[in-house]
PDB file of C-alpha atoms in Angstrom:
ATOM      1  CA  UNK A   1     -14.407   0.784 -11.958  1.00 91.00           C
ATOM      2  CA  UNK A   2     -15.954   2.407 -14.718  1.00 94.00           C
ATOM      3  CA  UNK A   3     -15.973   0.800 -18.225  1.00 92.00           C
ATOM      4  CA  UNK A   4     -13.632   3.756 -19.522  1.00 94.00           C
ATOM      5  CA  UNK A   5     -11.454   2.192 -17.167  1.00 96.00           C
ATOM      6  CA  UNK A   6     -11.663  -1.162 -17.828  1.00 95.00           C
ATOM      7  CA  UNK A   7     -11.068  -0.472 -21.695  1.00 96.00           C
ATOM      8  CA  UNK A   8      -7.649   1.719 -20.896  1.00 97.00           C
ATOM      9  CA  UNK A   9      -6.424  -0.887 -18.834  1.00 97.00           C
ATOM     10  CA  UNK A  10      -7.321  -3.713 -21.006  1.00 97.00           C
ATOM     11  CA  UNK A  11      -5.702  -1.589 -23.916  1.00 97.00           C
ATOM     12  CA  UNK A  12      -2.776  -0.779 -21.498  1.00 97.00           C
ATOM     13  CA  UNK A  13      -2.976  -4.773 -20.414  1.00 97.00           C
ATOM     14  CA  UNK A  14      -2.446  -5.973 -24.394  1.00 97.00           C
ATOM     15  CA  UNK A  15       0.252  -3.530 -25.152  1.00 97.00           C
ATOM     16  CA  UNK A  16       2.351  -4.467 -22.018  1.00 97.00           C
ATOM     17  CA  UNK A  17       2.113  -7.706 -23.285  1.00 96.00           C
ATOM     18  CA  UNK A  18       2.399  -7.757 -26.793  1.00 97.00           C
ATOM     19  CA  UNK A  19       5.659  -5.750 -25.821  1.00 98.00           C
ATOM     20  CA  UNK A  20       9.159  -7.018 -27.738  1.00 98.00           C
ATOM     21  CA  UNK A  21      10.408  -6.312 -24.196  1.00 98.00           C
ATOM     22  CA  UNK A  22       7.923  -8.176 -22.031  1.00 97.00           C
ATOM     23  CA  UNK A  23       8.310 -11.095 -24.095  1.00 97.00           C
ATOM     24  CA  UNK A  24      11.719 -10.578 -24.183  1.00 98.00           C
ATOM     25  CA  UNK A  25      11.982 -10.698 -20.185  1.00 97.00           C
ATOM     26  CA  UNK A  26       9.392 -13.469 -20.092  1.00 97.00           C
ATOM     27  CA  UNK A  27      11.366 -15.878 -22.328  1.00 97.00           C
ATOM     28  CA  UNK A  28      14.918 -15.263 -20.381  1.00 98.00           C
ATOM     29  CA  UNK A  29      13.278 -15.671 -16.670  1.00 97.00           C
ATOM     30  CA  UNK A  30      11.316 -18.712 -17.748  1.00 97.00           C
ATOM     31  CA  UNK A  31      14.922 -20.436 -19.579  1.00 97.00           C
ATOM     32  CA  UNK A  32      16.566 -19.112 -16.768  1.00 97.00           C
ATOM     33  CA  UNK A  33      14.571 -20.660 -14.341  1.00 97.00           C
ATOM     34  CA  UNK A  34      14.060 -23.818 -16.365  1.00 96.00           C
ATOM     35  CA  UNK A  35      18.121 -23.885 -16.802  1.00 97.00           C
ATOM     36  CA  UNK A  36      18.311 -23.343 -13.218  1.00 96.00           C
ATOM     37  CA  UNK A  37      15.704 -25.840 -11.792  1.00 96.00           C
ATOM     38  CA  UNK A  38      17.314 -29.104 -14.026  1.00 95.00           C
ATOM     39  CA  UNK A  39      20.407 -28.032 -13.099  1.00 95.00           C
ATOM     40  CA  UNK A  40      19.869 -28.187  -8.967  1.00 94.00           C
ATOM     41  CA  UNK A  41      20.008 -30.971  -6.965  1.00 93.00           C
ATOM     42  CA  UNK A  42      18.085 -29.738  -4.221  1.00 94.00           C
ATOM     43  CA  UNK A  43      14.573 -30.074  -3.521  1.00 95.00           C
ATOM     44  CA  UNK A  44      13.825 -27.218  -1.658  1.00 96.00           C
ATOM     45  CA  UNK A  45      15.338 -25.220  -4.420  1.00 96.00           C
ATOM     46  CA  UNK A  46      13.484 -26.743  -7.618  1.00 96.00           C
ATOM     47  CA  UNK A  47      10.590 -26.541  -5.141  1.00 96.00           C
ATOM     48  CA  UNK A  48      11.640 -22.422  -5.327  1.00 96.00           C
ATOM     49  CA  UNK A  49      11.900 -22.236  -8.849  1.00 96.00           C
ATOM     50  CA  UNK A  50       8.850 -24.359  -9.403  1.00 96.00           C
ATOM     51  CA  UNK A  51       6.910 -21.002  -6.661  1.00 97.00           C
ATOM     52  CA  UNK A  52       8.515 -18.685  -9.521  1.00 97.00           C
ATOM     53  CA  UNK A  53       7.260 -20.438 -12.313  1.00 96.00           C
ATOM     54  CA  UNK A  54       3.720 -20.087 -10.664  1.00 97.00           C
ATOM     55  CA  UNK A  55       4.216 -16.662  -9.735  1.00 97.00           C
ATOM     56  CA  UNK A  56       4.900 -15.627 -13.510  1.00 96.00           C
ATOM     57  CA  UNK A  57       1.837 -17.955 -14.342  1.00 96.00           C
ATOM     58  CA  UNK A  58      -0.335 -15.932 -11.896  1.00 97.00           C
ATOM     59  CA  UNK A  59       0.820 -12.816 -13.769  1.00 96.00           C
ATOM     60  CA  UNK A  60      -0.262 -13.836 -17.306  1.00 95.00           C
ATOM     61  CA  UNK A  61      -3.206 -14.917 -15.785  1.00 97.00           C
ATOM     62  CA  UNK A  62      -3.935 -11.279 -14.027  1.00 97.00           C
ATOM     63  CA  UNK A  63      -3.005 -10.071 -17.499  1.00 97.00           C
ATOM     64  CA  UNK A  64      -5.618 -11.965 -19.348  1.00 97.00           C
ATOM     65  CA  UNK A  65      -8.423 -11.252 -16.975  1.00 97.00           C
ATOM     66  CA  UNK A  66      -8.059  -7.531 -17.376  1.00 97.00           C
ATOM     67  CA  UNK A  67      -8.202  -8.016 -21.051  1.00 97.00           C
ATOM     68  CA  UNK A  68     -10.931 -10.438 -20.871  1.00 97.00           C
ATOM     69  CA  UNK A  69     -12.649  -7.695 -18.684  1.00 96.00           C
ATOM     70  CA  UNK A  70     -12.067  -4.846 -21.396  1.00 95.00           C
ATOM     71  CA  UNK A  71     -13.007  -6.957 -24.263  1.00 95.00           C
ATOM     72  CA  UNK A  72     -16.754  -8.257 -22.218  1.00 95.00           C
ATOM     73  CA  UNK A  73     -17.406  -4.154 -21.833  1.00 94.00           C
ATOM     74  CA  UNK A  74     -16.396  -3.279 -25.456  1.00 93.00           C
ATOM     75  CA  UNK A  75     -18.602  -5.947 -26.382  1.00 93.00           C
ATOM     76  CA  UNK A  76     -21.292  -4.923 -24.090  1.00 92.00           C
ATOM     77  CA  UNK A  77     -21.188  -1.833 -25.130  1.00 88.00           C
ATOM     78  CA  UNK A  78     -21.242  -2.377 -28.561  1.00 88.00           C
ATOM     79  CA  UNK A  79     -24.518  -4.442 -28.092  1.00 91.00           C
ATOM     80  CA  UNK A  80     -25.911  -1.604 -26.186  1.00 88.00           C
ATOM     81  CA  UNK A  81     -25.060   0.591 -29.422  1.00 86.00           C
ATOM     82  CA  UNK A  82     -26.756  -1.694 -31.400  1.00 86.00           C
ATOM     83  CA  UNK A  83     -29.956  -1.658 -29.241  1.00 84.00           C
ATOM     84  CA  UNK A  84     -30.081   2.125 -29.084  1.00 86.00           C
ATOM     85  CA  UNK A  85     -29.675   2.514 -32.900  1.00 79.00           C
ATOM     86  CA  UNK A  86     -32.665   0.490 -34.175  1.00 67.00           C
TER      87      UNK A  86
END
């Protein structure tokens, strides 16, 4: 992947979520699943919700690494400005 790349998707990455709608979404799933998982009495079903609670952790995470990834090239590239200017 090209750092071009890495930068749009990073950009793309913050937008998504910095979005009133992601955050939206993400606060009703994760109440609703909360609500949901004190509310059952079963184990194999809070031991579902507790699989989608990791699942939307494992998305935030995949989130952050891309914009991790975008903001080590900007700052790589930056440097390498830097270098080629003195």
């Amino acid at each position: 992947m090209t750092n071009d790349e890495k930068l749009r998707r990073a950009q793309e990455a913050e937008r998504i979520i910095n979005s009133t709608l992601y955050q939206e979404a993400w606060q009703q799933i994760r109440e609703s699943l909360f609500e949901e998982w004190t509310h059952s009495e079963d184990a194999k079903h809070r031991e579902a919700i507790f699989h989608d609670f990791k699942a939307m952790d494992r998305l935030q995470t995949y989130f952050g690494s891309v914009i991790t990834s975008g903001t080590l090239t900007r700052m790589a590239a930056d440097r390498q400005r830097k270098l080629t200017k003195t």
